[in-house]
Coordinates of C-alpha atoms and ligand atoms in Angstrom, one line a residue:
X1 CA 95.0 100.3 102.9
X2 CA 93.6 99.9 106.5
X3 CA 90.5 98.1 105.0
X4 CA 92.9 96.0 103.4
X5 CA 94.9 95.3 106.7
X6 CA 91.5 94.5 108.5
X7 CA 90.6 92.3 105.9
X8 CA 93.8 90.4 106.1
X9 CA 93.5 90.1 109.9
X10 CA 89.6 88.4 109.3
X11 CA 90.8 86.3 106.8
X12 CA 93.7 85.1 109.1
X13 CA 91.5 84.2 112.0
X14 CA 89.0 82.0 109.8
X15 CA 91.8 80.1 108.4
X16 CA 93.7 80.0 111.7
X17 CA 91.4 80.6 114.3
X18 CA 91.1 84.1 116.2
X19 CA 93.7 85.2 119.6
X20 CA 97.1 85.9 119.7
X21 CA 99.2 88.6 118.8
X22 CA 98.8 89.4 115.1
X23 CA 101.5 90.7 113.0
X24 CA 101.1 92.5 109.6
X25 CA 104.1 92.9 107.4
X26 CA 104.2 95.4 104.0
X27 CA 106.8 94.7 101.8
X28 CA 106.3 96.6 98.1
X29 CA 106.7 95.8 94.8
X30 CA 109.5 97.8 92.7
X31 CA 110.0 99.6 89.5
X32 CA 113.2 99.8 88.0
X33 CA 114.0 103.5 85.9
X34 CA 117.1 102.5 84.4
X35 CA 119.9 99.7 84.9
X36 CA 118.6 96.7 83.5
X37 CA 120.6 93.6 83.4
X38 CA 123.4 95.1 84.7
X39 CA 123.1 93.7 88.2
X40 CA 124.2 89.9 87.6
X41 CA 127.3 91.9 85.9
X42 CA 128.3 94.0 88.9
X43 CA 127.1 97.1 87.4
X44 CA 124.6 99.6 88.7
X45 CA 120.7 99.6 89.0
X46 CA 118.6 102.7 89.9
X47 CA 115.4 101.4 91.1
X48 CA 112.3 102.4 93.1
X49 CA 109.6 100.8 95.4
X50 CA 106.2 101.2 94.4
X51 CA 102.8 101.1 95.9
X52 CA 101.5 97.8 94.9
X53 CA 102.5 95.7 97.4
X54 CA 102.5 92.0 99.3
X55 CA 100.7 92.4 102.7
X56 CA 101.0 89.4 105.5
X57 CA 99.3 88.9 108.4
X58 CA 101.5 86.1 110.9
X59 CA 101.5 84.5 114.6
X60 CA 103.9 82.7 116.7
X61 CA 102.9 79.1 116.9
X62 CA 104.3 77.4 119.8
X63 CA 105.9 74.0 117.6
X64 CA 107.8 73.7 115.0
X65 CA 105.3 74.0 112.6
X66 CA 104.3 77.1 109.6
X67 CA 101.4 77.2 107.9
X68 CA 101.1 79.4 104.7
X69 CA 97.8 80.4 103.2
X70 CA 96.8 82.9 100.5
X71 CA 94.1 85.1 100.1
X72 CA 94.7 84.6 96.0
X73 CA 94.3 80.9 96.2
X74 CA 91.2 79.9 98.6
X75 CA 91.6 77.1 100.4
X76 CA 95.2 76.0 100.0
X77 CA 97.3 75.7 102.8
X78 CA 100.9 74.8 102.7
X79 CA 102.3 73.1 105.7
X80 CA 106.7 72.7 106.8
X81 CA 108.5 72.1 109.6
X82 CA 111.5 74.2 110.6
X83 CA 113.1 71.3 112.0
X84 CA 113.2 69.4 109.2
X85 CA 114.2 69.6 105.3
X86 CA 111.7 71.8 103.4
X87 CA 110.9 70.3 100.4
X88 CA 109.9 72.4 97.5
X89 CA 107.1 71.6 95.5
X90 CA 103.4 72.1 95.3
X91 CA 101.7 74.8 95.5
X92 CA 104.0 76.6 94.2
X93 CA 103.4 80.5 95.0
X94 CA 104.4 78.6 98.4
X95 CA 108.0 77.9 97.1
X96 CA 109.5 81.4 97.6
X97 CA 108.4 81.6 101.5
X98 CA 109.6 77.9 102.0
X99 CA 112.6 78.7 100.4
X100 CA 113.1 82.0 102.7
X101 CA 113.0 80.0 105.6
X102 CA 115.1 77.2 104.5
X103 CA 117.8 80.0 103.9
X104 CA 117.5 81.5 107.0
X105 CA 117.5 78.5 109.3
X106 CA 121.0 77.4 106.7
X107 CA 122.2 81.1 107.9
X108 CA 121.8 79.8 111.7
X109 CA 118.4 82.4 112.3
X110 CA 116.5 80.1 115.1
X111 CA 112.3 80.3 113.6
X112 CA 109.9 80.0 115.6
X113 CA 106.6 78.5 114.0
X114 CA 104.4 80.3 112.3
X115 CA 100.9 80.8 111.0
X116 CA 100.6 83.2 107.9
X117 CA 98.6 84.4 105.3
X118 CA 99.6 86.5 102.4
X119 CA 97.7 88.7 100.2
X120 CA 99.1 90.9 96.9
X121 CA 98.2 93.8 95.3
X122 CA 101.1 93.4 92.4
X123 CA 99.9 91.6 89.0
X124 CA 101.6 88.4 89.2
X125 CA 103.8 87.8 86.6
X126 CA 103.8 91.8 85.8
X127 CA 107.5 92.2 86.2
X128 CA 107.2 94.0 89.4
X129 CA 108.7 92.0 90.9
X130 CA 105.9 90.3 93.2
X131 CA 108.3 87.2 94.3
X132 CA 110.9 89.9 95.9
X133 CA 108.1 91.4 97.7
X134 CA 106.9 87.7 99.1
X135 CA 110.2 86.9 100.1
X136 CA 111.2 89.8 101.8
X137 CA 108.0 90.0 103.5
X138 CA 108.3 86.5 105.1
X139 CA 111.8 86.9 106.0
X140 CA 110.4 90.0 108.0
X141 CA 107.3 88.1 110.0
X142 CA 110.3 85.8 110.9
X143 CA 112.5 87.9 112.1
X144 CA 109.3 89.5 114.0
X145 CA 108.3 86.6 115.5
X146 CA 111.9 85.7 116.7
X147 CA 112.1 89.2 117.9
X148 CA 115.5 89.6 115.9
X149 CA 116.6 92.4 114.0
X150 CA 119.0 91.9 110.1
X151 CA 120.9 94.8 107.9
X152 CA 118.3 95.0 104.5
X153 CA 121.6 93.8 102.6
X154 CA 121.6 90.4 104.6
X155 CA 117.7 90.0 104.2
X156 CA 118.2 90.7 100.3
X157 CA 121.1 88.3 100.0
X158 CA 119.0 85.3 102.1
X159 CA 115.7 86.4 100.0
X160 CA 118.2 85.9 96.7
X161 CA 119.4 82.6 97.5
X162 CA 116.2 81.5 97.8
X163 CA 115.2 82.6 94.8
X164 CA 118.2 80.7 93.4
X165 CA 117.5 77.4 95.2
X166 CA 113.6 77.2 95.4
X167 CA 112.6 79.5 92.1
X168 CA 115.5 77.9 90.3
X169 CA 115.9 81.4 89.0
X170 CA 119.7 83.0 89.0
X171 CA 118.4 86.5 89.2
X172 CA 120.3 89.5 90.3
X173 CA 120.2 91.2 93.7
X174 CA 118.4 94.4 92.7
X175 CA 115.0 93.4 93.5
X176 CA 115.6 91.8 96.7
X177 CA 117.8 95.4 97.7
X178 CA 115.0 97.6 96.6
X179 CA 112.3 95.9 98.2
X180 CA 114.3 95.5 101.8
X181 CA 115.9 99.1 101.2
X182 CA 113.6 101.4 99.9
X183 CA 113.0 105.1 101.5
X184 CA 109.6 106.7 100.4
X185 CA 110.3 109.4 97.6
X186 CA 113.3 108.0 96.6
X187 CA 115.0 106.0 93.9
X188 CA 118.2 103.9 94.9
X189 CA 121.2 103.8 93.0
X190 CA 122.8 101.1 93.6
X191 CA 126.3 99.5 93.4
X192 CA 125.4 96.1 92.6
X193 CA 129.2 94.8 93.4
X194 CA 129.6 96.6 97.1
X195 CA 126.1 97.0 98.1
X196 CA 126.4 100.4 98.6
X197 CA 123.6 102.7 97.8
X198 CA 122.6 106.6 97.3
X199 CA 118.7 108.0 97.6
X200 CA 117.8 110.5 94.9
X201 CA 114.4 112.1 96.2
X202 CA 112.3 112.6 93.1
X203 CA 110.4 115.8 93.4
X204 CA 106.2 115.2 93.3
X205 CA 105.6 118.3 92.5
X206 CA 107.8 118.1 88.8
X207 CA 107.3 114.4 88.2
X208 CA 105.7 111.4 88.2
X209 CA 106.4 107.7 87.3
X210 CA 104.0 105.7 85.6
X211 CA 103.7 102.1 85.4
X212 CA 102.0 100.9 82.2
X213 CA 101.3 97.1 82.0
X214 CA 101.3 95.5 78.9
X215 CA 99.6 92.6 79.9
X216 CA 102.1 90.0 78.2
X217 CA 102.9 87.9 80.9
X218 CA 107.3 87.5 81.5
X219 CA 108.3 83.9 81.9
X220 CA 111.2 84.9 84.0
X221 CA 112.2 81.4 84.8
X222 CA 111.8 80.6 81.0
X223 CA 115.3 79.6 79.6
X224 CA 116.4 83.0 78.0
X225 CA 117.4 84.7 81.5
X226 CA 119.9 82.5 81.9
X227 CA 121.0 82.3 78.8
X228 CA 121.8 86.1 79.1
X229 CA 123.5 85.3 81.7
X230 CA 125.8 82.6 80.6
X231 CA 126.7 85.1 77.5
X232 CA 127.7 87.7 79.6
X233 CA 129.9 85.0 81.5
X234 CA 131.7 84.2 78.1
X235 CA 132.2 88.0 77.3
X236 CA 133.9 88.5 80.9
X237 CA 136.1 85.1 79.8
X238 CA 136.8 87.0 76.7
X239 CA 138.4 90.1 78.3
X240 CA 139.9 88.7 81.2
X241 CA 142.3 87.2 78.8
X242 CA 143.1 90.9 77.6
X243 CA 143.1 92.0 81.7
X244 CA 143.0 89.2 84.5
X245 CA 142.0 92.1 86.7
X246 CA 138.7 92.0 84.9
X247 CA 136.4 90.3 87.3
X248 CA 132.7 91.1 85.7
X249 CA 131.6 93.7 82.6
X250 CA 131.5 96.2 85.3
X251 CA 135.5 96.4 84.8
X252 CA 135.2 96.6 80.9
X253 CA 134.9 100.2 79.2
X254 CA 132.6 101.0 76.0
X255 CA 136.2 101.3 74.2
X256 CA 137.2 98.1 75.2
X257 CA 134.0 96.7 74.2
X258 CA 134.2 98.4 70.6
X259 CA 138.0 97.4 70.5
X260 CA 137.1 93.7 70.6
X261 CA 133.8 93.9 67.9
X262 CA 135.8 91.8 65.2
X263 CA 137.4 89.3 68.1
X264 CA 134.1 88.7 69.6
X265 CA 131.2 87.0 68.5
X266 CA 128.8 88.8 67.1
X267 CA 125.6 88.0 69.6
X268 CA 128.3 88.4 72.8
X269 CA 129.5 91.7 71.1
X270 CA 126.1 93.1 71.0
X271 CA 125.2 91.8 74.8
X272 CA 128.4 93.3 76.2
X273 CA 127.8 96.6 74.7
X274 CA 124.2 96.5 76.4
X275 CA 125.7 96.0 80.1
X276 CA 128.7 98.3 79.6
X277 CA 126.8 101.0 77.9
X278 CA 123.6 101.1 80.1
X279 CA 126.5 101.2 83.4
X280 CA 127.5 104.4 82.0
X281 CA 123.8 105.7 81.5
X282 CA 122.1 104.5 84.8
X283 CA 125.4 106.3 87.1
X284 CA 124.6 109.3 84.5
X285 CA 121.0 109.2 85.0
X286 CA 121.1 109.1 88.6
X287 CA 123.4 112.4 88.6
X288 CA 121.1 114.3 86.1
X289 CA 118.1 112.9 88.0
X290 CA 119.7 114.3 91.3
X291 CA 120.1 117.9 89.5
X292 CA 116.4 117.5 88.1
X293 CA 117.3 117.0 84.4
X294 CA 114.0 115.4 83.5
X295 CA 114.9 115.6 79.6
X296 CA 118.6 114.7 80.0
X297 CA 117.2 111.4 82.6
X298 CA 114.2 110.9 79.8
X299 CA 116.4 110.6 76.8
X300 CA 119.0 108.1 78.8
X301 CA 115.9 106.1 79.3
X302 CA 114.5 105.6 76.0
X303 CA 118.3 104.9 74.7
X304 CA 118.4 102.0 77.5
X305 CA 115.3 100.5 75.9
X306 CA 116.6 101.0 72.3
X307 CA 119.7 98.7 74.1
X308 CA 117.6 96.1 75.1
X309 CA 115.9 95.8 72.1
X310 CA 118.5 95.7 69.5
X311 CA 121.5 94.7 71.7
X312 CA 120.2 93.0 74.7
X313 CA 117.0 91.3 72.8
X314 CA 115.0 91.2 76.1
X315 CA 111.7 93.3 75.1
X316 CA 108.7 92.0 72.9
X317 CA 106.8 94.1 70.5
X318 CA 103.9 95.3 72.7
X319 CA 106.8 97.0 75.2
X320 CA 108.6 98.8 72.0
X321 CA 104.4 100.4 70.7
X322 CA 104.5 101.3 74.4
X323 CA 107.5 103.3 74.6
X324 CA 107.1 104.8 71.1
X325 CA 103.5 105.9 72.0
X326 CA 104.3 107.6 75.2
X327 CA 106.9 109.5 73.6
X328 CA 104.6 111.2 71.5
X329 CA 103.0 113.0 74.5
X330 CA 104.3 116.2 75.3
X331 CA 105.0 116.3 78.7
X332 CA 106.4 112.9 78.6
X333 CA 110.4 112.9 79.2
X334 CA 111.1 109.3 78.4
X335 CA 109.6 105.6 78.9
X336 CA 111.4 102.1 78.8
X337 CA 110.7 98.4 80.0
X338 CA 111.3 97.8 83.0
X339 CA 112.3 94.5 84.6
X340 CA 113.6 91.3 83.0
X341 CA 111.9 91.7 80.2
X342 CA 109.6 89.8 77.8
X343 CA 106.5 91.2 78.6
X344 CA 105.6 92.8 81.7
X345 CA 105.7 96.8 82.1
X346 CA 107.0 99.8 80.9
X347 CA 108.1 103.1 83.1
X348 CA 107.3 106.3 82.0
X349 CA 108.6 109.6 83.9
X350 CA 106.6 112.4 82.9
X351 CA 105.1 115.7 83.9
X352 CA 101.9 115.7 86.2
X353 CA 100.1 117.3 84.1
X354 CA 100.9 114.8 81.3
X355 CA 99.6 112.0 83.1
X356 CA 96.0 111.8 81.8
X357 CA 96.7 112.4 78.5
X358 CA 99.4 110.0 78.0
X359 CA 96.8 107.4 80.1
X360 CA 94.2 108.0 77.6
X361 CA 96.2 108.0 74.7
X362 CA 97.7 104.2 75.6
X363 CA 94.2 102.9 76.5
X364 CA 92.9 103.8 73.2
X365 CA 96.1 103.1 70.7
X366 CA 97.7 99.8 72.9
X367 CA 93.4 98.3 72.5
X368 CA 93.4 98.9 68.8
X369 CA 96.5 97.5 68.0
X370 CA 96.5 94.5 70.7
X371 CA 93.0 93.8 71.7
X372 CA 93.7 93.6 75.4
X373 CA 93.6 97.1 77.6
X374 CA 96.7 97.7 79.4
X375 CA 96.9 98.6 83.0
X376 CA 98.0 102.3 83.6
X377 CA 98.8 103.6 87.1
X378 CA 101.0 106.7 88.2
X379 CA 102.9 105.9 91.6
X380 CA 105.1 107.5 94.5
X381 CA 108.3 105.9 95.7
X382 CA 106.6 103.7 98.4
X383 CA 108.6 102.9 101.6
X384 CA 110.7 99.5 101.6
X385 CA 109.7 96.6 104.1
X386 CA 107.8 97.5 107.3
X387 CA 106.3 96.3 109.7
X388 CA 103.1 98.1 110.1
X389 CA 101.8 95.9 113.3
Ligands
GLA401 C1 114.9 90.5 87.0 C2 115.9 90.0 88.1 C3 116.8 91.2 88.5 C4 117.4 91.9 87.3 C5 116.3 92.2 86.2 C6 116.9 92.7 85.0 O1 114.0 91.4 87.6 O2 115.2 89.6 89.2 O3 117.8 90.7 89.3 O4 118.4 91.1 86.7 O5 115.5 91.1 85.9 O6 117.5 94.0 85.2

């Protein structure tokens, strides 16, 4: 880590020049263990922060200008002025930082300028959720440089409108919460409709997560997220007809859901049951989890994926051998994708001393079957943004 810090600083002062006060930011990437898609519905999400991380070095420049550069892309440099539109545009790993600062100059934050570079240690395009680590990690060397302090929920919020506007992605505010919220050790449930949130330490000693990568890249931005969405917005029209007190799925019960199977479409049917069913595991999980249930939490898990499979549609064949290949290791309590979904990773919570045999057992089978090795790493609940000089 501090090589990686001194590195950072080096590479800053050949791109920028050297003096000055330099400032590094940490902001991690996250895992989620149950609660998928159920944040754009008001429902409940139960993530963690991991180790991989987004690291950036930044100094105070004394115009309006910033200057981004990135230790993944060599020589490219992209160059905005605070006092002036940002336009989007090329290149485009740029877009989430540019749109971080267009969102918090439009929420009345005065920037300073700013020199910064950014390094990663997440697998972009993984599903962990490297764009919520970039933007939460710029809106922090602002705020550093301005001397200002911001409440995590307001940073998320900002980092998720920019998202919205300079991604062009509607995602959900769980990854922007997780990454700005995180306490080391912990997952976070959270109540994706108040904000509110509740740490359940997980004990090292019983259990450890492990974050397999299947190597498929996710096209988040491709159509089908927001397709999901837009299907989730006709079920809510659906039963707000039955209740106008029903604001999102989050106010919809399972026997509601199953009470409306031959009024609903089929596909809406299917996606409802997915969000209102995986509410009511993720709040369970988090209590059993909490009472260290490992089995109980484990099964929950490899239901939720079954849901997003059959009901949801979101996985891809690679996640499903995955899961089914973890759970034949004893020692293994359950496994699941994680994330939006087509491609990226699984989570698997498991016993320590399950780790190596369930690493070695994936490397082998996921290589036959795919040609292409997967990327296996156990991980601790890392901290949430910090600012680490
Ligand atoms: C992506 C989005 C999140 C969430 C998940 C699915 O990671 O960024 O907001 O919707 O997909 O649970």
């Amino acid at each position: 880590m501090n090589s990686g810090i001194t590195e950072l600083k080096q590479q800053f002062a050949q791109t920028f020049g050297e003096g000055g006060k330099i400032h590094v930011i940490r902001a991690p990437g996250r895992v989620n263990l149950i609660g998928e898609h159920t944040d754009y519905n008001d429902g409940f999400v139960f993530p963690m922060a991991i180790e991989p991380h987004v690291l950036i070095a930044c100094r105070t420049r004394d115009d309006s200008s910033v200057r981004f550069a990135s230790s993944v892309f060599p020589g490219q440099i992209a160059t905005f002025q605070i006092d002036k539109p940002i336009p989007r545009g090329e290149p485009k790993w740029a877009n989430y930082s540019k749109g971080v600062a267009a969102e918090l100059i439009a929420a009345g934050i005065p920037l300073p300028g700013m020199d910064a570079i950014i390094t990663s240690t997440l697998p972009v395009g993984g599903g962990l959720s490297s764009s919520a680590a970039i933007e939460v990690a710029t809106a922090q060397c602002f705020l550093t440089l301005a001397g200002l302090k911001m409440e995590p929920n307001r940073i998320a919020l900002i980092c998720q409108r920019a998202e919205h506007e300079y991604a062009g992605v509607p995602v959900g505010i769980m990854d922007q919460m997780i990454v700005a919220s995180a306490k080391p050790n912990c997952a976070m449930l959270l109540d994706c409709r108040d904000l509110s949130k509740q740490f359940v330490e997980l004990d090292e000693r019983e259990l450890r997560v492990v974050i397999v990568n299947s190597m498929v890249k996710h096209e988040l931005s491709s159509s089908e997220y927001a397709v999901r969405r837009k299907q989730c917005e006709e079920g809510v029209e659906f039963f707000k007809k039955e209740n106008p007190n029903i604001k999102a799925l989050r106010d919809v019960s399972v026997k509601q859901v199953e009470a409306a199977k031959d009024k609903l479409d089929e596909v809406i049917y299917r996606r409802c049951r997915h969000v209102v069913t995986e509410n009511r595991r993720t709040t369970e999980a988090a209590q059993l989890l909490g009472k260290n249930q490992y089995e109980q939490v484990g099964q929950l898990m490899v239901q939720s994926h079954n849901s997003l499979r059959d009901d949801y549609e979101v996985s891809v064949p690679e996640l499903d051998f995955l899961v089914e290949e973890s759970m034949k290791i004893k020692g293994v309590y359950g496994a699941r994708m994680t994330g939006g979904g087509f491609g990226g990773c699984i989570v698997a919570l498991a016993q320590p001393r399950a780790v190596e045999a369930l690493t070695s057992h994936l490397m082998s089978e996921y290589e036959k079957k795919w040609q292409k090795k997967p990327m296996i790493f156990p991980t601790t609940a890392a901290a949430g943004v910090t600012v680490l000089e």
